[in-house]
Amino acid sequence: MIPYGKQSISDDDIAAVVDVLRSDFLTCGPEVEAFESEFAAMVGAKHAVAVCNATVALHLAMLVAKIGPGDRVITSPNTFLSSANCAAFVGAIPDFCDIDPQTYNICPETLARDWQDDTKAVVAVAYAGQSADMPAIAEIARSRGAIVIEDGCHGMGGGFSHEGKNYKIGGHPWADMSTFSFHPVKTMTTGEGGMLVTDNDQYAQTARLLRSHGMTRNATEFIGLVDPDISDSSNPSSGIIAQSTTSHLPSHALAERGPWYYEMQSLGFNFRITDFQCALGLSQLKRLPEFVSRRRDIVARYNDALAGLPWLETPGVPDERERGEISWHLYTVQIDFDKIGKSRTEVMMALREQGIGTQVLYIPVHLQPWYRRTYGYAQGKCPVAETYYTRALSLPLYPSMSDDEVDQVVTGVKSL
Ligand SMILES: *Cc1c(COP(=O)(O)O)cnc(C)c1O
């Protein structure tokens, strides 16, 4: 069976994990920081904060940017649920603008057209690994006082080009934060895992705090357990309050900050990732360039072989010269199922019988029952994404796929 996606785990990957399992730290140890700094260096960002999956990375992005009730967050309908759910997690309204029919990404025109005054953030998804038009999206968002979060879950190690310069996803000036996923189906894996990257010191610091219960052991950040005004006996009125609430204790006892001391300064979570996952991440990171390059070769082979079929469209990459090295996560084609007289289910079954796995990515998020029920979204809101969905089929793409396997898929598709 040729699956539609598959992780690649080498002996070195396994050895790296085993080493950590034999070490003193299974979590909160040195591998986490090492993975963060290598990942930050790879994308060219100042900070990387490793977390247990990309859904929480998106949730943290909302929290650190103080997105909340009364705010609107616009994303693509052609994405995994998390890109939109993150807005709902913090009480904001997730909203959607339509996609471009060639790149399957949100475009500046639809974003500007659907903008509303309460929009505070845009989550721009790099669908299949191809970046949205980040410079234009950032200009629209920032000129209206909103921030840009790049959902780079499909684009690890990839980039794009703008005005002749190459930029990495997660390492360019047109996103305030970027998020990545290390789920096994993505381009590199830690089992489960995610990363939030940013150049913003405050965002990174807050994200680290919220990742671990909102607690700090850093003495320079301490606020104290006792309100200094209340415990100050020279203030007669506050002294009375202190007397009634802490009468059995001298306040200096509560003010002691020994080696055990920590403070919870905001309501945080346990969004941490383990050291053995980060060891896998570090090892996979070394192999990332090889993964990206093999995925690019497979996509080129598909594009050549499938060009010119009257009932199939290959992914559009506008102005090739303007685009840098795309890290392809998915190879999604558009098929005119009416023209070939078969339903998509029949096509998937026929390919399955030939040992070829396929997938449909994505069902437009705004049409999910919870979104329709909660926000009143309906069919017709994003017609391009809805049409795209009825014609989409993702073909197998993973780095260990051989040329023969690619050719087998091509033969299977051509025989439809
Ligand atoms: C996979 C994915 C996510 C969520 O990642 P997890 O690590 O599984 O939480 C979010 N956005 C996109 C575009 C994804 O593909």
Short mmCIF file of C-alpha atoms in Angstrom, two decimals, residues 19 43 52 88 123 125-126 144 181 203 228 273 303 321 328 371 389:
data_model
loop_
_atom_site.label_atom_id
_atom_site.label_comp_id
_atom_site.label_asym_id
_atom_site.label_seq_id
_atom_site.Cartn_x
_atom_site.Cartn_y
_atom_site.Cartn_z
CA ASP A 19 19.75 8.28 24.75
CA VAL A 43 13.79 29.45 10.29
CA CYS A 52 3.01 19.59 22.96
CA ALA A 88 -12.88 30.24 19.78
CA VAL A 123 -4.22 33.37 10.77
CA VAL A 125 -2.21 29.19 6.53
CA ALA A 126 0.52 27.99 4.19
CA ARG A 144 -5.93 48.16 10.22
CA SER A 181 3.27 20.99 13.89
CA TYR A 203 5.30 37.27 23.16
CA PRO A 228 3.23 45.24 50.18
CA ILE A 273 6.73 18.80 25.30
CA ASN A 303 3.53 17.94 -12.15
CA ARG A 321 10.23 33.21 -10.01
CA TRP A 328 5.53 20.56 -0.09
CA TYR A 371 -19.35 26.35 13.18
CA TYR A 389 -13.44 20.95 -1.65
#
